[in-house]
mmCIF file with all atom_site columns, C-alpha atoms in Angstrom:
data_model
loop_
_atom_site.group_PDB
_atom_site.id
_atom_site.type_symbol
_atom_site.label_atom_id
_atom_site.label_alt_id
_atom_site.label_comp_id
_atom_site.label_asym_id
_atom_site.label_entity_id
_atom_site.label_seq_id
_atom_site.pdbx_PDB_ins_code
_atom_site.Cartn_x
_atom_site.Cartn_y
_atom_site.Cartn_z
_atom_site.occupancy
_atom_site.B_iso_or_equiv
_atom_site.pdbx_formal_charge
_atom_site.auth_seq_id
_atom_site.auth_comp_id
_atom_site.auth_asym_id
_atom_site.auth_atom_id
_atom_site.pdbx_PDB_model_num
ATOM 1   C CA . UNK A 1 1   ? 0.000  0.000  0.000   1.00 76.00 ? 1   UNK A CA 1
ATOM 2   C CA . UNK A 1 2   ? 2.837  2.409  0.838   1.00 81.00 ? 2   UNK A CA 1
ATOM 3   C CA . UNK A 1 3   ? 4.537  1.576  -2.432  1.00 87.00 ? 3   UNK A CA 1
ATOM 4   C CA . UNK A 1 4   ? 1.290  2.337  -4.306  1.00 90.00 ? 4   UNK A CA 1
ATOM 5   C CA . UNK A 1 5   ? 0.982  5.655  -2.501  1.00 88.00 ? 5   UNK A CA 1
ATOM 6   C CA . UNK A 1 6   ? 4.555  6.605  -3.433  1.00 89.00 ? 6   UNK A CA 1
ATOM 7   C CA . UNK A 1 7   ? 3.930  5.629  -7.057  1.00 91.00 ? 7   UNK A CA 1
ATOM 8   C CA . UNK A 1 8   ? 0.781  7.802  -7.185  1.00 92.00 ? 8   UNK A CA 1
ATOM 9   C CA . UNK A 1 9   ? 2.696  10.696 -5.652  1.00 91.00 ? 9   UNK A CA 1
ATOM 10  C CA . UNK A 1 10  ? 5.490  10.390 -8.229  1.00 92.00 ? 10  UNK A CA 1
ATOM 11  C CA . UNK A 1 11  ? 3.025  10.026 -11.133 1.00 95.00 ? 11  UNK A CA 1
ATOM 12  C CA . UNK A 1 12  ? 0.987  13.073 -10.138 1.00 94.00 ? 12  UNK A CA 1
ATOM 13  C CA . UNK A 1 13  ? 4.099  15.141 -9.489  1.00 93.00 ? 13  UNK A CA 1
ATOM 14  C CA . UNK A 1 14  ? 5.708  14.156 -12.792 1.00 95.00 ? 14  UNK A CA 1
ATOM 15  C CA . UNK A 1 15  ? 2.476  14.796 -14.701 1.00 96.00 ? 15  UNK A CA 1
ATOM 16  C CA . UNK A 1 16  ? 2.382  18.351 -13.367 1.00 95.00 ? 16  UNK A CA 1
ATOM 17  C CA . UNK A 1 17  ? 6.103  18.876 -14.078 1.00 95.00 ? 17  UNK A CA 1
ATOM 18  C CA . UNK A 1 18  ? 5.781  17.482 -17.618 1.00 96.00 ? 18  UNK A CA 1
ATOM 19  C CA . UNK A 1 19  ? 2.804  19.704 -18.417 1.00 96.00 ? 19  UNK A CA 1
ATOM 20  C CA . UNK A 1 20  ? 4.587  22.771 -17.040 1.00 96.00 ? 20  UNK A CA 1
ATOM 21  C CA . UNK A 1 21  ? 7.831  22.047 -18.906 1.00 96.00 ? 21  UNK A CA 1
ATOM 22  C CA . UNK A 1 22  ? 5.961  21.362 -22.160 1.00 96.00 ? 22  UNK A CA 1
ATOM 23  C CA . UNK A 1 23  ? 4.062  24.640 -21.771 1.00 97.00 ? 23  UNK A CA 1
ATOM 24  C CA . UNK A 1 24  ? 7.226  26.654 -21.055 1.00 96.00 ? 24  UNK A CA 1
ATOM 25  C CA . UNK A 1 25  ? 9.251  25.134 -23.901 1.00 96.00 ? 25  UNK A CA 1
ATOM 26  C CA . UNK A 1 26  ? 6.268  25.372 -26.255 1.00 96.00 ? 26  UNK A CA 1
ATOM 27  C CA . UNK A 1 27  ? 5.870  29.068 -25.461 1.00 97.00 ? 27  UNK A CA 1
ATOM 28  C CA . UNK A 1 28  ? 9.587  29.699 -25.920 1.00 96.00 ? 28  UNK A CA 1
ATOM 29  C CA . UNK A 1 29  ? 9.501  27.986 -29.316 1.00 96.00 ? 29  UNK A CA 1
ATOM 30  C CA . UNK A 1 30  ? 6.313  29.761 -30.401 1.00 97.00 ? 30  UNK A CA 1
ATOM 31  C CA . UNK A 1 31  ? 7.497  33.223 -29.357 1.00 97.00 ? 31  UNK A CA 1
ATOM 32  C CA . UNK A 1 32  ? 10.920 32.716 -30.943 1.00 96.00 ? 32  UNK A CA 1
ATOM 33  C CA . UNK A 1 33  ? 9.338  31.546 -34.187 1.00 95.00 ? 33  UNK A CA 1
ATOM 34  C CA . UNK A 1 34  ? 6.936  34.503 -34.230 1.00 96.00 ? 34  UNK A CA 1
ATOM 35  C CA . UNK A 1 35  ? 9.745  36.948 -33.440 1.00 95.00 ? 35  UNK A CA 1
ATOM 36  C CA . UNK A 1 36  ? 11.951 35.625 -36.249 1.00 93.00 ? 36  UNK A CA 1
ATOM 37  C CA . UNK A 1 37  ? 9.051  35.859 -38.695 1.00 92.00 ? 37  UNK A CA 1
ATOM 38  C CA . UNK A 1 38  ? 8.127  39.375 -37.532 1.00 93.00 ? 38  UNK A CA 1
ATOM 39  C CA . UNK A 1 39  ? 11.738 40.584 -37.932 1.00 91.00 ? 39  UNK A CA 1
ATOM 40  C CA . UNK A 1 40  ? 11.939 39.026 -41.380 1.00 90.00 ? 40  UNK A CA 1
ATOM 41  C CA . UNK A 1 41  ? 8.690  40.652 -42.516 1.00 90.00 ? 41  UNK A CA 1
ATOM 42  C CA . UNK A 1 42  ? 9.733  44.009 -41.071 1.00 90.00 ? 42  UNK A CA 1
ATOM 43  C CA . UNK A 1 43  ? 13.039 43.780 -42.938 1.00 88.00 ? 43  UNK A CA 1
ATOM 44  C CA . UNK A 1 44  ? 11.205 42.939 -46.169 1.00 88.00 ? 44  UNK A CA 1
ATOM 45  C CA . UNK A 1 45  ? 8.815  45.871 -45.711 1.00 86.00 ? 45  UNK A CA 1
ATOM 46  C CA . UNK A 1 46  ? 11.770 48.228 -45.287 1.00 84.00 ? 46  UNK A CA 1
ATOM 47  C CA . UNK A 1 47  ? 13.408 46.837 -48.415 1.00 82.00 ? 47  UNK A CA 1
ATOM 48  C CA . UNK A 1 48  ? 10.122 47.127 -50.332 1.00 80.00 ? 48  UNK A CA 1
ATOM 49  C CA . UNK A 1 49  ? 10.107 50.844 -49.547 1.00 76.00 ? 49  UNK A CA 1
ATOM 50  C CA . UNK A 1 50  ? 13.234 51.221 -51.700 1.00 70.00 ? 50  UNK A CA 1
ATOM 51  C CA . UNK A 1 51  ? 13.464 47.920 -53.586 1.00 56.00 ? 51  UNK A CA 1
ATOM 52  C CA . UNK A 1 52  ? 16.243 48.670 -56.049 1.00 56.00 ? 52  UNK A CA 1
ATOM 53  C CA . UNK A 1 53  ? 18.659 50.822 -54.113 1.00 54.00 ? 53  UNK A CA 1
ATOM 54  C CA . UNK A 1 54  ? 22.214 50.091 -55.057 1.00 46.00 ? 54  UNK A CA 1
ATOM 55  C CA . UNK A 1 55  ? 24.140 49.240 -51.921 1.00 49.00 ? 55  UNK A CA 1
ATOM 56  C CA . UNK A 1 56  ? 26.851 46.777 -51.190 1.00 46.00 ? 56  UNK A CA 1
ATOM 57  C CA . UNK A 1 57  ? 25.813 44.062 -48.693 1.00 46.00 ? 57  UNK A CA 1
ATOM 58  C CA . UNK A 1 58  ? 28.032 45.586 -45.997 1.00 47.00 ? 58  UNK A CA 1
ATOM 59  C CA . UNK A 1 59  ? 26.269 48.958 -46.371 1.00 49.00 ? 59  UNK A CA 1
ATOM 60  C CA . UNK A 1 60  ? 22.728 47.720 -45.845 1.00 50.00 ? 60  UNK A CA 1
ATOM 61  C CA . UNK A 1 61  ? 20.486 49.029 -43.102 1.00 54.00 ? 61  UNK A CA 1
ATOM 62  C CA . UNK A 1 62  ? 20.803 47.594 -39.597 1.00 59.00 ? 62  UNK A CA 1
ATOM 63  C CA . UNK A 1 63  ? 17.687 45.468 -39.770 1.00 60.00 ? 63  UNK A CA 1
ATOM 64  C CA . UNK A 1 64  ? 18.726 43.598 -42.944 1.00 68.00 ? 64  UNK A CA 1
ATOM 65  C CA . UNK A 1 65  ? 19.746 40.301 -41.406 1.00 72.00 ? 65  UNK A CA 1
ATOM 66  C CA . UNK A 1 66  ? 18.702 37.814 -44.070 1.00 81.00 ? 66  UNK A CA 1
ATOM 67  C CA . UNK A 1 67  ? 19.860 37.332 -47.636 1.00 85.00 ? 67  UNK A CA 1
ATOM 68  C CA . UNK A 1 68  ? 17.281 38.874 -49.954 1.00 86.00 ? 68  UNK A CA 1
ATOM 69  C CA . UNK A 1 69  ? 16.517 39.859 -53.509 1.00 87.00 ? 69  UNK A CA 1
ATOM 70  C CA . UNK A 1 70  ? 13.791 41.834 -55.250 1.00 86.00 ? 70  UNK A CA 1
ATOM 71  C CA . UNK A 1 71  ? 11.907 41.289 -58.473 1.00 87.00 ? 71  UNK A CA 1
ATOM 72  C CA . UNK A 1 72  ? 9.867  43.851 -60.337 1.00 86.00 ? 72  UNK A CA 1
ATOM 73  C CA . UNK A 1 73  ? 7.238  42.452 -62.682 1.00 84.00 ? 73  UNK A CA 1
ATOM 74  C CA . UNK A 1 74  ? 4.720  43.905 -65.070 1.00 82.00 ? 74  UNK A CA 1
ATOM 75  C CA . UNK A 1 75  ? 0.990  43.370 -64.424 1.00 77.00 ? 75  UNK A CA 1
ATOM 76  C CA . UNK A 1 76  ? 1.091  40.293 -66.691 1.00 77.00 ? 76  UNK A CA 1
ATOM 77  C CA . UNK A 1 77  ? 3.747  38.633 -64.528 1.00 77.00 ? 77  UNK A CA 1
ATOM 78  C CA . UNK A 1 78  ? 6.764  39.168 -66.789 1.00 81.00 ? 78  UNK A CA 1
ATOM 79  C CA . UNK A 1 79  ? 10.043 39.923 -65.053 1.00 82.00 ? 79  UNK A CA 1
ATOM 80  C CA . UNK A 1 80  ? 11.204 43.495 -65.635 1.00 83.00 ? 80  UNK A CA 1
ATOM 81  C CA . UNK A 1 81  ? 14.070 43.889 -63.177 1.00 82.00 ? 81  UNK A CA 1
ATOM 82  C CA . UNK A 1 82  ? 15.885 41.832 -60.550 1.00 82.00 ? 82  UNK A CA 1
ATOM 83  C CA . UNK A 1 83  ? 18.091 43.190 -57.800 1.00 80.00 ? 83  UNK A CA 1
ATOM 84  C CA . UNK A 1 84  ? 19.914 42.089 -54.683 1.00 74.00 ? 84  UNK A CA 1
ATOM 85  C CA . UNK A 1 85  ? 23.489 41.334 -53.837 1.00 64.00 ? 85  UNK A CA 1
ATOM 86  C CA . UNK A 1 86  ? 23.162 37.895 -52.312 1.00 71.00 ? 86  UNK A CA 1
ATOM 87  C CA . UNK A 1 87  ? 21.907 35.745 -55.181 1.00 74.00 ? 87  UNK A CA 1
ATOM 88  C CA . UNK A 1 88  ? 22.816 34.865 -58.724 1.00 75.00 ? 88  UNK A CA 1
ATOM 89  C CA . UNK A 1 89  ? 19.725 36.168 -60.490 1.00 80.00 ? 89  UNK A CA 1
ATOM 90  C CA . UNK A 1 90  ? 20.648 34.896 -63.943 1.00 81.00 ? 90  UNK A CA 1
ATOM 91  C CA . UNK A 1 91  ? 18.382 31.803 -63.889 1.00 81.00 ? 91  UNK A CA 1
ATOM 92  C CA . UNK A 1 92  ? 15.322 33.238 -65.604 1.00 83.00 ? 92  UNK A CA 1
ATOM 93  C CA . UNK A 1 93  ? 13.375 29.941 -65.375 1.00 87.00 ? 93  UNK A CA 1
ATOM 94  C CA . UNK A 1 94  ? 13.706 29.924 -61.594 1.00 87.00 ? 94  UNK A CA 1
ATOM 95  C CA . UNK A 1 95  ? 12.726 33.583 -61.374 1.00 88.00 ? 95  UNK A CA 1
ATOM 96  C CA . UNK A 1 96  ? 9.683  32.964 -63.592 1.00 87.00 ? 96  UNK A CA 1
ATOM 97  C CA . UNK A 1 97  ? 8.652  30.033 -61.360 1.00 89.00 ? 97  UNK A CA 1
ATOM 98  C CA . UNK A 1 98  ? 8.981  32.238 -58.284 1.00 89.00 ? 98  UNK A CA 1
ATOM 99  C CA . UNK A 1 99  ? 6.912  34.992 -59.890 1.00 88.00 ? 99  UNK A CA 1
ATOM 100 C CA . UNK A 1 100 ? 4.170  32.571 -60.929 1.00 87.00 ? 100 UNK A CA 1
ATOM 101 C CA . UNK A 1 101 ? 4.021  31.022 -57.427 1.00 89.00 ? 101 UNK A CA 1
ATOM 102 C CA . UNK A 1 102 ? 3.785  34.445 -55.787 1.00 88.00 ? 102 UNK A CA 1
ATOM 103 C CA . UNK A 1 103 ? 1.225  35.868 -58.206 1.00 85.00 ? 103 UNK A CA 1
ATOM 104 C CA . UNK A 1 104 ? -0.930 32.732 -57.848 1.00 86.00 ? 104 UNK A CA 1
ATOM 105 C CA . UNK A 1 105 ? -1.217 33.356 -54.103 1.00 86.00 ? 105 UNK A CA 1
ATOM 106 C CA . UNK A 1 106 ? -3.890 35.762 -52.853 1.00 88.00 ? 106 UNK A CA 1
ATOM 107 C CA . UNK A 1 107 ? -1.689 36.757 -49.891 1.00 89.00 ? 107 UNK A CA 1
ATOM 108 C CA . UNK A 1 108 ? 0.882  39.522 -49.971 1.00 87.00 ? 108 UNK A CA 1
ATOM 109 C CA . UNK A 1 109 ? 3.058  37.634 -47.435 1.00 89.00 ? 109 UNK A CA 1
ATOM 110 C CA . UNK A 1 110 ? 3.921  33.981 -47.641 1.00 91.00 ? 110 UNK A CA 1
ATOM 111 C CA . UNK A 1 111 ? 6.522  31.252 -47.717 1.00 92.00 ? 111 UNK A CA 1
ATOM 112 C CA . UNK A 1 112 ? 7.631  29.223 -50.706 1.00 90.00 ? 112 UNK A CA 1
ATOM 113 C CA . UNK A 1 113 ? 8.773  26.130 -48.821 1.00 89.00 ? 113 UNK A CA 1
ATOM 114 C CA . UNK A 1 114 ? 10.366 24.324 -51.750 1.00 89.00 ? 114 UNK A CA 1
ATOM 115 C CA . UNK A 1 115 ? 12.687 27.313 -52.280 1.00 89.00 ? 115 UNK A CA 1
ATOM 116 C CA . UNK A 1 116 ? 13.157 28.180 -48.588 1.00 91.00 ? 116 UNK A CA 1
ATOM 117 C CA . UNK A 1 117 ? 12.027 31.738 -49.334 1.00 92.00 ? 117 UNK A CA 1
ATOM 118 C CA . UNK A 1 118 ? 9.603  34.118 -47.666 1.00 94.00 ? 118 UNK A CA 1
ATOM 119 C CA . UNK A 1 119 ? 8.038  36.679 -49.975 1.00 93.00 ? 119 UNK A CA 1
ATOM 120 C CA . UNK A 1 120 ? 6.396  40.060 -49.623 1.00 92.00 ? 120 UNK A CA 1
ATOM 121 C CA . UNK A 1 121 ? 4.431  41.347 -52.613 1.00 89.00 ? 121 UNK A CA 1
ATOM 122 C CA . UNK A 1 122 ? 3.941  45.093 -52.950 1.00 86.00 ? 122 UNK A CA 1
ATOM 123 C CA . UNK A 1 123 ? 1.453  46.533 -55.402 1.00 80.00 ? 123 UNK A CA 1
ATOM 124 C CA . UNK A 1 124 ? 2.989  49.805 -56.579 1.00 74.00 ? 124 UNK A CA 1
ATOM 125 C CA . UNK A 1 125 ? 1.284  52.306 -58.894 1.00 72.00 ? 125 UNK A CA 1
ATOM 126 C CA . UNK A 1 126 ? 3.637  51.364 -61.723 1.00 74.00 ? 126 UNK A CA 1
ATOM 127 C CA . UNK A 1 127 ? 4.513  47.652 -61.419 1.00 77.00 ? 127 UNK A CA 1
ATOM 128 C CA . UNK A 1 128 ? 4.272  45.011 -58.705 1.00 80.00 ? 128 UNK A CA 1
ATOM 129 C CA . UNK A 1 129 ? 7.449  44.379 -56.746 1.00 85.00 ? 129 UNK A CA 1
ATOM 130 C CA . UNK A 1 130 ? 8.246  41.203 -54.807 1.00 88.00 ? 130 UNK A CA 1
ATOM 131 C CA . UNK A 1 131 ? 10.869 40.992 -52.070 1.00 89.00 ? 131 UNK A CA 1
ATOM 132 C CA . UNK A 1 132 ? 12.224 37.536 -51.258 1.00 91.00 ? 132 UNK A CA 1
ATOM 133 C CA . UNK A 1 133 ? 14.179 36.635 -48.124 1.00 91.00 ? 133 UNK A CA 1
ATOM 134 C CA . UNK A 1 134 ? 16.042 33.383 -47.555 1.00 91.00 ? 134 UNK A CA 1
ATOM 135 C CA . UNK A 1 135 ? 14.684 31.727 -44.415 1.00 92.00 ? 135 UNK A CA 1
ATOM 136 C CA . UNK A 1 136 ? 17.217 28.894 -44.197 1.00 92.00 ? 136 UNK A CA 1
ATOM 137 C CA . UNK A 1 137 ? 18.861 30.480 -41.170 1.00 91.00 ? 137 UNK A CA 1
ATOM 138 C CA . UNK A 1 138 ? 15.470 30.943 -39.461 1.00 92.00 ? 138 UNK A CA 1
ATOM 139 C CA . UNK A 1 139 ? 14.629 27.299 -39.992 1.00 94.00 ? 139 UNK A CA 1
ATOM 140 C CA . UNK A 1 140 ? 18.063 26.186 -38.770 1.00 95.00 ? 140 UNK A CA 1
ATOM 141 C CA . UNK A 1 141 ? 17.668 28.374 -35.668 1.00 95.00 ? 141 UNK A CA 1
ATOM 142 C CA . UNK A 1 142 ? 14.256 26.880 -34.924 1.00 96.00 ? 142 UNK A CA 1
ATOM 143 C CA . UNK A 1 143 ? 15.550 23.345 -35.516 1.00 97.00 ? 143 UNK A CA 1
ATOM 144 C CA . UNK A 1 144 ? 18.446 23.960 -33.098 1.00 97.00 ? 144 UNK A CA 1
ATOM 145 C CA . UNK A 1 145 ? 16.051 25.505 -30.571 1.00 97.00 ? 145 UNK A CA 1
ATOM 146 C CA . UNK A 1 146 ? 13.785 22.461 -30.795 1.00 96.00 ? 146 UNK A CA 1
ATOM 147 C CA . UNK A 1 147 ? 16.719 20.095 -30.257 1.00 97.00 ? 147 UNK A CA 1
ATOM 148 C CA . UNK A 1 148 ? 17.940 22.166 -27.310 1.00 96.00 ? 148 UNK A CA 1
ATOM 149 C CA . UNK A 1 149 ? 14.469 22.259 -25.754 1.00 95.00 ? 149 UNK A CA 1
ATOM 150 C CA . UNK A 1 150 ? 14.128 18.484 -26.123 1.00 96.00 ? 150 UNK A CA 1
ATOM 151 C CA . UNK A 1 151 ? 17.564 17.891 -24.600 1.00 97.00 ? 151 UNK A CA 1
ATOM 152 C CA . UNK A 1 152 ? 17.011 20.272 -21.688 1.00 96.00 ? 152 UNK A CA 1
ATOM 153 C CA . UNK A 1 153 ? 13.478 18.931 -21.263 1.00 95.00 ? 153 UNK A CA 1
ATOM 154 C CA . UNK A 1 154 ? 14.733 15.337 -21.112 1.00 96.00 ? 154 UNK A CA 1
ATOM 155 C CA . UNK A 1 155 ? 17.466 16.181 -18.596 1.00 97.00 ? 155 UNK A CA 1
ATOM 156 C CA . UNK A 1 156 ? 15.018 18.277 -16.574 1.00 95.00 ? 156 UNK A CA 1
ATOM 157 C CA . UNK A 1 157 ? 12.487 15.455 -16.614 1.00 96.00 ? 157 UNK A CA 1
ATOM 158 C CA . UNK A 1 158 ? 15.067 13.003 -15.245 1.00 96.00 ? 158 UNK A CA 1
ATOM 159 C CA . UNK A 1 159 ? 16.183 15.512 -12.599 1.00 96.00 ? 159 UNK A CA 1
ATOM 160 C CA . UNK A 1 160 ? 12.587 16.125 -11.471 1.00 95.00 ? 160 UNK A CA 1
ATOM 161 C CA . UNK A 1 161 ? 11.892 12.372 -11.494 1.00 95.00 ? 161 UNK A CA 1
ATOM 162 C CA . UNK A 1 162 ? 14.857 11.770 -9.209  1.00 95.00 ? 162 UNK A CA 1
ATOM 163 C CA . UNK A 1 163 ? 13.743 14.622 -6.930  1.00 94.00 ? 163 UNK A CA 1
ATOM 164 C CA . UNK A 1 164 ? 10.163 13.387 -6.939  1.00 93.00 ? 164 UNK A CA 1
ATOM 165 C CA . UNK A 1 165 ? 11.229 9.908  -5.891  1.00 92.00 ? 165 UNK A CA 1
ATOM 166 C CA . UNK A 1 166 ? 13.280 11.369 -3.016  1.00 92.00 ? 166 UNK A CA 1
ATOM 167 C CA . UNK A 1 167 ? 10.429 13.638 -1.907  1.00 91.00 ? 167 UNK A CA 1
ATOM 168 C CA . UNK A 1 168 ? 7.932  10.769 -2.129  1.00 88.00 ? 168 UNK A CA 1
ATOM 169 C CA . UNK A 1 169 ? 9.935  8.869  0.494   1.00 87.00 ? 169 UNK A CA 1
ATOM 170 C CA . UNK A 1 170 ? 9.648  11.803 2.888   1.00 87.00 ? 170 UNK A CA 1
ATOM 171 C CA . UNK A 1 171 ? 6.006  12.454 2.021   1.00 83.00 ? 171 UNK A CA 1
ATOM 172 C CA . UNK A 1 172 ? 4.799  8.927  2.831   1.00 82.00 ? 172 UNK A CA 1
ATOM 173 C CA . UNK A 1 173 ? 6.988  8.444  5.929   1.00 84.00 ? 173 UNK A CA 1
ATOM 174 C CA . UNK A 1 174 ? 4.241  9.673  8.332   1.00 83.00 ? 174 UNK A CA 1
ATOM 175 C CA . UNK A 1 175 ? 1.736  7.302  6.743   1.00 77.00 ? 175 UNK A CA 1
ATOM 176 C CA . UNK A 1 176 ? 4.261  4.471  6.975   1.00 78.00 ? 176 UNK A CA 1
ATOM 177 C CA . UNK A 1 177 ? 4.876  5.180  10.673  1.00 80.00 ? 177 UNK A CA 1
ATOM 178 C CA . UNK A 1 178 ? 1.169  5.318  11.401  1.00 74.00 ? 178 UNK A CA 1
#
């Protein structure tokens, strides 16, 4: 009976600890993901304000943290101009595929997963402009964060299990003596 009581104590304690740790790590992951996306979109909006400025990559504004490029297209979807210092923009088939994928979407923001690119489409009075940002580093950061959370969560779980077993001995001692 005492053993059963200790087991119930440990199970209840570890259930609470597991739920709390999952909630904390889930919130950390969610907020980090949202923050990375917000920074990326903000950067793309700033670039869209002046899409074809000629600057060297080391002279870009402070908030430009991701590799990017811009495409200007006519209303029919034909590429007019491409700019950006991080990519080789000579592959016209790839650029046409990107333009068609973006123009097919009703959203002005989105992600093209197969290319690892986030896009921001701006409708200007003259011609639409699309800013693309490479999100490989964002995805790698989130993958590393997930691995770290799982590792810390596993170690924390074992630590709390050990502590729970020790505390359960003390908690049931009065019942055992009675």
